[in-house]
Amino acid sequence: MTLSQSLFVIGLLIVASAFFSLAEISLAASRRLRLRQMADEGDPRADRVMRIQEQPGDYFTVVQVGQNAVAILGGIVGEGALSPHFTELFGLWVSESKAQTFGFLASFLIITSLFILFADLFPKRLGMADPERLAMRTARPMKLLMTLLAPLVWFYSRGADVVFRVLGLPSLRDDRITSDDILAMMEAGARAGVLAAREQQVIANVFELDTRTVSSAMSQRDRIAYFLRDDPDTVIRARIAEEPFSTYPVCDGDIDHVVGYVDAKDLFQRVLNNQPISLTEEGLVRKVLIVPDRLSLGEVLEQFRQVHEDFAVIVNEYSLVVGVVTLNDVMSTVMGDLVMGAPDEEQIVRRDENSWLIDGVTPITDVLHALNLDELPHAEEYETLAGFLMVMLRRVPRRTDSVNWGGYKFEVLDVDSYRIDQVMVSRLSGSADTAASGAAQAAG
């Protein structure tokens, strides 16, 4: 075989090896969501690639058989074609034995470099750049090779299956998509500029609906404006003016005996028409949805959908009312900063880049978001910032009490009848402060 013929064969072998490398990396890197989108748009090749991904064993067997066979042939042809010429060249300066050694090494390095560059690195980078399109193009010829090499494929695939079973390892690709996968994609989209940071946060909040309890979004018991069933017209009108809300619970005797709710629109209509308001009037008080405080926000949304309501009263295990929640409360949790309330309704106010004023009843999940923390200690024992302070101090906090944790100082600023109104959260500076996290200090 002449030198030109040998170089032509080596070129063909490099092309064959590049094809196998391209087929391997493009299938492995193809995103199933993108393939599904292409299949839905009517491209049958995408379906073919997804079927191969479900059972990729035979496909990768052909790739490895092809790559190893080509590499062996390339070494044989390259050494036979190039070594004599390099040996003759080096023989001009060194002895014959050394010239043969140098000639072999030179041919080995050149052939290996060509295969690494053009049969491995280049096709794999190309396959990573556009994996779905290239996987669809290589799928048909690979299926043909799988058929032609069926005996070898069967032998090596079954051998690999035995090894997997012996080691107890999974041999099939897990294509299940989890919420963590979606959130990771959204985070990557935000970094790439495809999604705005606030849009990413909204999507993350949607996935948190099943992990956040309804108490994290409800209006607390002490902030509920309600009517007693026997309240006279004057009391009702005065409360509407003083505490304007869209919905009011109606109770029998006290707040823990809710008999229904009244819509503010119905009350306003009677006020505008100069009609007397009586909560004993039939049809004015509606049946109220009662939900336990351990439900998640996702479960509350489902109950709203089932009963076609947007207001619910929250009770604890002792059937005591702990709060109320509306559909708007849940959606505000999802929308986050995109929905801005009135300034006096904000539970977290950022004073500067290192300090925050936070209401004691703020849900702990909102505190974690604001401070960019993953968790706080003993998280299962409380749901609000006030609860966190009580657990850490092991008593009811007083003004100036503080807790250091996770690089932050939580200091109680105001307490009203044992209720923590305001907490100042300040970022600590220096590793010494962070190392001292968890230390609770009480003053007064």
Short mmCIF file of C-alpha atoms in Angstrom, two decimals:
data_model
loop_
_atom_site.label_atom_id
_atom_site.label_comp_id
_atom_site.label_asym_id
_atom_site.label_seq_id
_atom_site.Cartn_x
_atom_site.Cartn_y
_atom_site.Cartn_z
CA MET A 1 0.00 0.00 0.00
CA THR A 2 1.48 3.34 -1.09
CA LEU A 3 1.79 6.30 1.24
CA SER A 4 -1.07 8.17 -0.47
CA GLN A 5 -3.32 5.12 -0.21
CA SER A 6 -2.43 4.68 3.46
CA LEU A 7 -3.17 8.36 4.19
CA PHE A 8 -6.50 8.03 2.38
CA VAL A 9 -7.43 5.00 4.51
CA ILE A 10 -6.37 6.83 7.68
CA GLY A 11 -8.59 9.76 6.65
CA LEU A 12 -11.54 7.40 6.17
CA LEU A 13 -10.90 5.83 9.57
CA ILE A 14 -10.79 9.27 11.21
CA VAL A 15 -14.11 10.17 9.57
CA ALA A 16 -15.63 6.86 10.76
CA SER A 17 -14.38 7.42 14.32
CA ALA A 18 -15.66 11.01 14.26
CA PHE A 19 -19.09 9.72 13.22
CA PHE A 20 -19.23 7.34 16.19
CA SER A 21 -18.07 10.08 18.60
CA LEU A 22 -20.68 12.46 17.21
CA ALA A 23 -23.42 9.83 17.47
CA GLU A 24 -22.49 9.06 21.07
CA ILE A 25 -22.28 12.59 22.45
CA SER A 26 -25.30 13.93 20.55
CA LEU A 27 -27.56 11.17 21.90
CA ALA A 28 -26.29 11.58 25.45
CA ALA A 29 -26.62 15.40 25.37
CA SER A 30 -30.02 15.57 23.67
CA ARG A 31 -32.64 17.16 25.91
CA ARG A 32 -35.81 15.13 26.08
CA LEU A 33 -38.00 18.21 26.45
CA ARG A 34 -36.57 19.65 23.22
CA LEU A 35 -37.02 16.33 21.42
CA ARG A 36 -40.62 16.12 22.62
CA GLN A 37 -41.25 19.61 21.28
CA MET A 38 -39.80 18.62 17.89
CA ALA A 39 -41.89 15.45 17.83
CA ASP A 40 -45.03 17.43 18.60
CA GLU A 41 -44.17 19.69 15.68
CA GLY A 42 -44.28 16.65 13.38
CA ASP A 43 -40.64 15.50 13.09
CA PRO A 44 -40.62 11.65 13.22
CA ARG A 45 -36.85 11.57 13.72
CA ALA A 46 -37.27 13.06 17.19
CA ASP A 47 -39.50 10.14 18.16
CA ARG A 48 -36.82 7.74 16.91
CA VAL A 49 -34.17 9.41 19.06
CA MET A 50 -36.40 9.33 22.16
CA ARG A 51 -37.04 5.60 21.68
CA ILE A 52 -33.29 5.01 21.45
CA GLN A 53 -32.75 7.05 24.64
CA GLU A 54 -35.20 4.78 26.48
CA GLN A 55 -33.10 1.70 25.59
CA PRO A 56 -29.61 3.03 24.74
CA GLY A 57 -27.61 -0.12 25.49
CA ASP A 58 -27.41 -1.51 21.94
CA TYR A 59 -26.73 1.95 20.52
CA PHE A 60 -23.69 2.55 22.73
CA THR A 61 -22.47 -1.00 22.11
CA VAL A 62 -22.26 -0.23 18.38
CA VAL A 63 -20.46 3.03 19.18
CA GLN A 64 -17.83 1.29 21.28
CA VAL A 65 -17.34 -1.59 18.83
CA GLY A 66 -16.93 0.89 16.00
CA GLN A 67 -14.58 3.24 17.84
CA ASN A 68 -12.32 0.47 19.13
CA ALA A 69 -12.17 -1.30 15.79
CA VAL A 70 -11.36 1.95 13.97
CA ALA A 71 -8.70 2.88 16.55
CA ILE A 72 -6.96 -0.50 16.15
CA LEU A 73 -7.07 -0.31 12.36
CA GLY A 74 -5.81 3.28 12.47
CA GLY A 75 -2.84 2.24 14.57
CA ILE A 76 -1.97 -0.65 12.29
CA VAL A 77 -2.30 1.34 9.06
CA GLY A 78 -0.60 4.43 10.46
CA GLU A 79 2.37 2.57 11.87
CA GLY A 80 2.88 0.66 8.63
CA ALA A 81 2.50 3.73 6.46
CA LEU A 82 4.47 6.35 8.38
CA SER A 83 7.08 4.48 10.44
CA PRO A 84 9.35 3.49 7.46
CA HIS A 85 9.48 7.07 6.24
CA PHE A 86 10.27 8.50 9.67
CA THR A 87 12.84 5.75 10.26
CA GLU A 88 14.58 6.63 7.00
CA LEU A 89 14.52 10.32 7.95
CA PHE A 90 15.92 9.81 11.46
CA GLY A 91 18.53 7.40 10.05
CA LEU A 92 20.33 10.38 8.60
CA TRP A 93 21.37 11.48 12.10
CA VAL A 94 21.20 8.43 14.46
CA SER A 95 21.85 4.72 14.38
CA GLU A 96 19.40 2.33 12.71
CA SER A 97 17.97 0.93 15.96
CA LYS A 98 17.36 4.40 17.38
CA ALA A 99 15.95 5.57 14.06
CA GLN A 100 13.39 2.72 14.17
CA THR A 101 12.39 3.67 17.71
CA PHE A 102 12.09 7.37 16.88
CA GLY A 103 10.21 6.55 13.69
CA PHE A 104 7.66 4.45 15.58
CA LEU A 105 7.18 7.15 18.23
CA ALA A 106 6.76 9.88 15.61
CA SER A 107 4.15 7.91 13.64
CA PHE A 108 2.35 7.00 16.88
CA LEU A 109 2.22 10.63 18.04
CA ILE A 110 0.98 11.92 14.69
CA ILE A 111 -1.74 9.28 14.24
CA THR A 112 -2.85 9.62 17.87
CA SER A 113 -2.97 13.43 17.60
CA LEU A 114 -5.01 13.27 14.41
CA PHE A 115 -7.53 10.91 16.01
CA ILE A 116 -7.75 12.95 19.23
CA LEU A 117 -8.27 16.22 17.36
CA PHE A 118 -10.48 15.23 14.43
CA ALA A 119 -12.11 12.00 15.66
CA ASP A 120 -12.75 12.94 19.27
CA LEU A 121 -12.51 16.60 20.34
CA PHE A 122 -13.95 18.25 17.24
CA PRO A 123 -17.00 15.96 16.81
CA LYS A 124 -17.80 15.97 20.53
CA ARG A 125 -17.74 19.76 20.74
CA LEU A 126 -19.88 19.88 17.63
CA GLY A 127 -22.32 17.38 19.15
CA MET A 128 -22.61 19.38 22.36
CA ALA A 129 -23.39 22.56 20.41
CA ASP A 130 -26.50 21.18 18.66
CA PRO A 131 -27.19 17.70 20.09
CA GLU A 132 -30.84 17.21 19.08
CA ARG A 133 -30.39 18.01 15.39
CA LEU A 134 -27.25 15.89 15.08
CA ALA A 135 -28.77 12.99 17.05
CA MET A 136 -31.70 12.92 14.60
CA ARG A 137 -29.27 12.82 11.65
CA THR A 138 -27.14 10.01 13.05
CA ALA A 139 -30.01 7.87 14.39
CA ARG A 140 -30.92 6.21 11.06
CA PRO A 141 -27.38 5.06 10.08
CA MET A 142 -26.80 3.90 13.65
CA LYS A 143 -29.99 1.82 13.51
CA LEU A 144 -28.65 0.24 10.30
CA LEU A 145 -25.34 -0.59 11.99
CA MET A 146 -27.19 -2.05 14.96
CA THR A 147 -28.96 -4.40 12.58
CA LEU A 148 -25.77 -5.37 10.67
CA LEU A 149 -23.81 -5.97 13.87
CA ALA A 150 -26.66 -7.66 15.71
CA PRO A 151 -24.66 -10.74 16.88
CA LEU A 152 -21.83 -8.61 18.32
CA VAL A 153 -24.32 -6.17 19.80
CA TRP A 154 -26.22 -8.98 21.50
CA PHE A 155 -23.05 -10.53 22.94
CA TYR A 156 -21.56 -7.35 24.38
CA SER A 157 -24.89 -5.88 25.53
CA ARG A 158 -25.80 -9.02 27.43
CA GLY A 159 -22.34 -9.05 29.00
CA ALA A 160 -22.77 -5.44 30.12
CA ASP A 161 -26.24 -6.29 31.54
CA VAL A 162 -24.68 -9.05 33.63
CA VAL A 163 -22.08 -6.65 35.02
CA PHE A 164 -24.79 -4.12 35.93
CA ARG A 165 -26.85 -6.78 37.70
CA VAL A 166 -23.84 -8.06 39.64
CA LEU A 167 -22.97 -4.54 40.79
CA GLY A 168 -26.63 -3.67 41.47
CA LEU A 169 -26.52 -0.57 39.28
CA PRO A 170 -29.39 0.85 37.16
CA SER A 171 -28.89 0.29 33.44
CA LEU A 172 -31.74 2.50 32.15
CA ARG A 173 -31.81 6.27 31.89
CA ASP A 174 -34.13 7.99 34.37
CA ASP A 175 -36.01 10.64 32.37
CA ARG A 176 -38.38 11.70 35.13
CA ILE A 177 -38.48 15.47 35.50
CA THR A 178 -38.60 16.79 39.04
CA SER A 179 -39.39 20.24 40.35
CA ASP A 180 -35.67 20.63 41.13
CA ASP A 181 -34.89 20.03 37.44
CA ILE A 182 -37.36 22.72 36.38
CA LEU A 183 -36.08 25.18 38.96
CA ALA A 184 -32.51 24.54 37.81
CA MET A 185 -33.57 25.26 34.22
CA MET A 186 -35.27 28.46 35.33
CA GLU A 187 -32.14 29.53 37.22
CA ALA A 188 -30.03 28.86 34.13
CA GLY A 189 -32.52 30.85 32.06
CA ALA A 190 -32.26 33.77 34.49
CA ARG A 191 -28.45 33.71 34.32
CA ALA A 192 -28.64 33.65 30.52
CA GLY A 193 -31.01 36.61 30.51
CA VAL A 194 -33.95 34.67 29.05
CA LEU A 195 -35.93 35.07 32.28
CA ALA A 196 -36.03 38.11 34.51
CA ALA A 197 -35.04 37.47 38.12
CA ARG A 198 -38.57 38.29 39.32
CA GLU A 199 -40.09 35.90 36.79
CA GLN A 200 -37.80 33.16 38.05
CA GLN A 201 -38.88 33.90 41.62
CA VAL A 202 -42.56 33.65 40.66
CA ILE A 203 -41.97 30.19 39.19
CA ALA A 204 -40.05 29.12 42.30
CA ASN A 205 -42.92 30.38 44.47
CA VAL A 206 -45.39 28.25 42.51
CA PHE A 207 -43.44 25.11 43.39
CA GLU A 208 -43.37 26.17 47.04
CA LEU A 209 -47.16 26.14 47.28
CA ASP A 210 -47.11 22.45 48.22
CA THR A 211 -44.49 22.95 50.93
CA ARG A 212 -45.73 26.17 52.55
CA THR A 213 -48.56 25.85 55.06
CA VAL A 214 -51.59 28.12 54.85
CA SER A 215 -50.51 29.87 58.04
CA SER A 216 -47.62 31.44 56.13
CA ALA A 217 -50.05 33.48 54.00
CA MET A 218 -53.07 33.99 56.29
CA SER A 219 -54.08 37.08 58.23
CA GLN A 220 -53.45 36.34 61.90
CA ARG A 221 -56.28 36.03 64.42
CA ASP A 222 -55.56 39.39 66.07
CA ARG A 223 -55.86 41.16 62.72
CA ILE A 224 -59.22 39.73 61.69
CA ALA A 225 -62.08 42.20 61.35
CA TYR A 226 -65.31 40.31 62.04
CA PHE A 227 -68.97 40.88 62.96
CA LEU A 228 -71.10 39.25 65.59
CA ARG A 229 -74.40 38.01 64.26
CA ASP A 230 -76.37 40.32 66.54
CA ASP A 231 -74.32 43.47 65.82
CA PRO A 232 -76.63 46.43 65.18
CA ASP A 233 -76.60 48.46 61.98
CA THR A 234 -74.56 51.30 63.51
CA VAL A 235 -71.78 48.97 64.68
CA ILE A 236 -71.56 47.31 61.28
CA ARG A 237 -71.35 50.64 59.44
CA ALA A 238 -68.71 51.94 61.83
CA ARG A 239 -66.56 48.82 61.42
CA ILE A 240 -66.80 48.94 57.63
CA ALA A 241 -65.54 52.52 57.70
CA GLU A 242 -62.80 51.79 60.25
CA GLU A 243 -61.59 48.45 58.83
CA PRO A 244 -62.39 48.23 55.11
CA PHE A 245 -61.98 44.65 53.84
CA SER A 246 -63.54 42.67 51.03
CA THR A 247 -64.85 39.92 53.33
CA TYR A 248 -65.87 39.72 57.00
CA PRO A 249 -66.42 36.56 59.05
CA VAL A 250 -69.71 36.48 60.95
CA CYS A 251 -69.55 34.90 64.42
CA ASP A 252 -71.96 33.77 67.09
CA GLY A 253 -70.77 35.14 70.44
CA ASP A 254 -67.02 35.15 69.76
CA ILE A 255 -64.51 34.69 66.98
CA ASP A 256 -64.14 30.95 67.60
CA HIS A 257 -67.78 30.31 66.60
CA VAL A 258 -67.85 31.35 62.94
CA VAL A 259 -71.24 30.83 61.30
CA GLY A 260 -70.44 32.29 57.89
CA TYR A 261 -69.12 35.36 56.14
CA VAL A 262 -70.51 38.47 54.52
CA ASP A 263 -69.22 40.06 51.32
CA ALA A 264 -68.40 43.77 51.56
CA LYS A 265 -70.10 44.35 48.21
CA ASP A 266 -73.42 43.25 49.67
CA LEU A 267 -72.93 45.60 52.61
CA PHE A 268 -71.93 48.53 50.42
CA GLN A 269 -74.97 48.01 48.26
CA ARG A 270 -77.23 48.35 51.29
CA VAL A 271 -75.32 51.38 52.53
CA LEU A 272 -75.60 53.13 49.16
CA ASN A 273 -79.30 52.35 48.99
CA ASN A 274 -79.84 53.57 52.57
CA GLN A 275 -81.11 50.13 53.56
CA PRO A 276 -80.69 48.83 57.12
CA ILE A 277 -78.07 46.11 57.63
CA SER A 278 -79.03 43.04 59.63
CA LEU A 279 -76.83 39.97 59.66
CA THR A 280 -79.81 37.85 60.59
CA GLU A 281 -81.33 38.61 57.21
CA GLU A 282 -81.63 35.48 55.10
CA GLY A 283 -79.19 35.27 52.19
CA LEU A 284 -76.81 37.97 53.42
CA VAL A 285 -74.52 35.68 55.41
CA ARG A 286 -72.91 33.03 53.22
CA LYS A 287 -71.57 29.60 54.15
CA VAL A 288 -67.88 29.84 54.97
CA LEU A 289 -65.10 27.43 54.05
CA ILE A 290 -63.24 26.11 57.13
CA VAL A 291 -59.79 24.60 56.60
CA PRO A 292 -57.21 23.24 59.08
CA ASP A 293 -54.01 25.18 59.63
CA ARG A 294 -51.84 22.25 58.51
CA LEU A 295 -52.95 22.38 54.89
CA SER A 296 -50.48 23.55 52.28
CA LEU A 297 -51.24 26.55 50.08
CA GLY A 298 -51.62 24.17 47.15
CA GLU A 299 -54.29 22.22 49.02
CA VAL A 300 -56.11 25.43 49.94
CA LEU A 301 -56.11 26.48 46.29
CA GLU A 302 -57.65 23.13 45.37
CA GLN A 303 -60.38 23.59 48.01
CA PHE A 304 -61.10 27.09 46.69
CA ARG A 305 -61.51 25.56 43.23
CA GLN A 306 -63.81 22.78 44.43
CA VAL A 307 -66.24 25.01 46.34
CA HIS A 308 -65.89 28.06 44.06
CA GLU A 309 -64.90 30.31 46.96
CA ASP A 310 -62.02 32.74 47.51
CA PHE A 311 -62.20 33.10 51.31
CA ALA A 312 -61.59 30.61 54.11
CA VAL A 313 -61.32 30.59 57.91
CA ILE A 314 -58.31 28.74 59.34
CA VAL A 315 -58.71 26.67 62.52
CA ASN A 316 -56.22 24.66 64.56
CA GLU A 317 -56.60 21.17 66.00
CA TYR A 318 -58.63 22.57 68.90
CA SER A 319 -61.13 24.17 66.50
CA LEU A 320 -59.95 27.64 67.49
CA VAL A 321 -59.74 30.26 64.76
CA VAL A 322 -56.12 31.18 64.03
CA GLY A 323 -56.60 33.29 60.92
CA VAL A 324 -58.30 33.83 57.57
CA VAL A 325 -56.96 33.48 54.04
CA THR A 326 -58.17 34.72 50.67
CA LEU A 327 -57.33 33.76 47.13
CA ASN A 328 -55.56 37.09 46.85
CA ASP A 329 -53.32 36.17 49.80
CA VAL A 330 -52.24 32.98 48.06
CA MET A 331 -51.63 34.72 44.75
CA SER A 332 -49.65 37.45 46.49
CA THR A 333 -47.42 34.70 47.88
CA VAL A 334 -46.86 33.44 44.34
CA MET A 335 -46.28 36.85 42.76
CA GLY A 336 -44.00 38.08 45.53
CA ASP A 337 -42.41 41.45 44.76
CA LEU A 338 -44.45 41.80 41.56
CA VAL A 339 -47.46 42.62 43.75
CA MET A 340 -46.68 45.60 45.93
CA GLY A 341 -48.93 46.28 48.86
CA ALA A 342 -49.37 49.53 50.72
CA PRO A 343 -46.29 50.55 52.72
CA ASP A 344 -47.97 49.92 56.07
CA GLU A 345 -48.81 46.36 54.99
CA GLU A 346 -45.22 45.33 54.26
CA GLN A 347 -43.92 42.80 56.74
CA ILE A 348 -40.31 43.07 55.60
CA VAL A 349 -38.78 46.51 55.05
CA ARG A 350 -35.19 46.72 53.90
CA ARG A 351 -33.48 49.71 55.55
CA ASP A 352 -30.16 49.32 53.70
CA GLU A 353 -28.08 46.54 52.21
CA ASN A 354 -27.23 45.11 55.63
CA SER A 355 -30.37 45.55 57.76
CA TRP A 356 -34.09 44.81 57.68
CA LEU A 357 -37.13 45.66 59.84
CA ILE A 358 -39.35 42.59 60.01
CA ASP A 359 -42.75 42.07 61.63
CA GLY A 360 -42.72 39.30 64.22
CA VAL A 361 -45.58 37.42 62.54
CA THR A 362 -43.77 37.25 59.19
CA PRO A 363 -43.70 33.65 57.88
CA ILE A 364 -40.27 32.14 58.28
CA THR A 365 -40.16 31.19 54.59
CA ASP A 366 -40.40 34.88 53.67
CA VAL A 367 -37.62 35.68 56.13
CA LEU A 368 -35.39 33.03 54.53
CA HIS A 369 -36.05 34.51 51.08
CA ALA A 370 -35.26 38.05 52.22
CA LEU A 371 -32.03 37.06 53.98
CA ASN A 372 -30.97 34.51 51.35
CA LEU A 373 -30.75 31.73 53.94
CA ASP A 374 -31.43 28.06 53.30
CA GLU A 375 -32.82 27.26 56.73
CA LEU A 376 -32.94 28.21 60.39
CA PRO A 377 -32.42 25.83 63.32
CA HIS A 378 -35.32 23.78 64.72
CA ALA A 379 -37.44 24.80 61.71
CA GLU A 380 -40.15 22.26 62.51
CA GLU A 381 -40.98 23.98 65.81
CA TYR A 382 -42.22 27.36 64.51
CA GLU A 383 -43.69 29.11 61.49
CA THR A 384 -42.96 32.80 62.12
CA LEU A 385 -39.98 34.97 63.02
CA ALA A 386 -41.45 35.44 66.51
CA GLY A 387 -41.59 31.67 66.91
CA PHE A 388 -37.93 31.38 65.89
CA LEU A 389 -36.92 33.86 68.59
CA MET A 390 -39.01 32.10 71.24
CA VAL A 391 -37.46 28.72 70.38
CA MET A 392 -33.92 30.10 70.39
CA LEU A 393 -34.36 32.07 73.64
CA ARG A 394 -36.55 29.38 75.27
CA ARG A 395 -38.86 32.07 76.67
CA VAL A 396 -41.04 35.00 75.61
CA PRO A 397 -38.65 37.64 74.21
CA ARG A 398 -38.34 41.13 75.68
CA ARG A 399 -37.14 44.36 74.10
CA THR A 400 -33.41 44.34 73.21
CA ASP A 401 -33.23 40.53 73.34
CA SER A 402 -31.17 39.24 70.42
CA VAL A 403 -30.15 36.03 68.67
CA ASN A 404 -27.13 35.61 66.38
CA TRP A 405 -27.44 32.99 63.67
CA GLY A 406 -26.10 32.37 60.17
CA GLY A 407 -24.23 35.65 60.00
CA TYR A 408 -27.23 37.73 61.12
CA LYS A 409 -28.29 39.38 64.36
CA PHE A 410 -32.02 39.23 65.18
CA GLU A 411 -32.84 41.92 67.75
CA VAL A 412 -36.30 42.51 69.25
CA LEU A 413 -37.25 46.20 68.98
CA ASP A 414 -40.87 46.26 70.14
CA VAL A 415 -43.10 43.93 72.16
CA ASP A 416 -46.81 44.59 72.70
CA SER A 417 -48.54 42.38 75.29
CA TYR A 418 -46.08 39.53 74.68
CA ARG A 419 -46.52 39.91 70.93
CA ILE A 420 -43.30 40.67 69.03
CA ASP A 421 -44.09 43.62 66.77
CA GLN A 422 -40.75 44.56 65.24
CA VAL A 423 -37.44 42.75 64.83
CA MET A 424 -34.27 44.37 63.53
CA VAL A 425 -32.17 41.95 61.46
CA SER A 426 -28.60 43.07 60.80
CA ARG A 427 -25.90 41.36 58.79
CA LEU A 428 -22.86 40.57 60.93
CA SER A 429 -19.41 41.30 59.52
CA GLY A 430 -16.39 39.06 59.93
CA SER A 431 -16.00 35.31 60.26
CA ALA A 432 -15.87 35.50 64.04
CA ASP A 433 -19.48 36.65 64.18
CA THR A 434 -20.58 33.93 61.78
CA ALA A 435 -18.71 31.32 63.75
CA ALA A 436 -20.61 32.42 66.82
CA SER A 437 -23.93 31.69 65.08
CA GLY A 438 -26.54 30.19 67.27
CA ALA A 439 -25.58 32.10 70.38
CA ALA A 440 -28.63 33.69 72.01
CA GLN A 441 -28.18 36.78 74.11
CA ALA A 442 -30.84 38.20 76.43
CA ALA A 443 -30.90 41.64 77.90
CA GLY A 444 -33.29 43.31 80.28
#
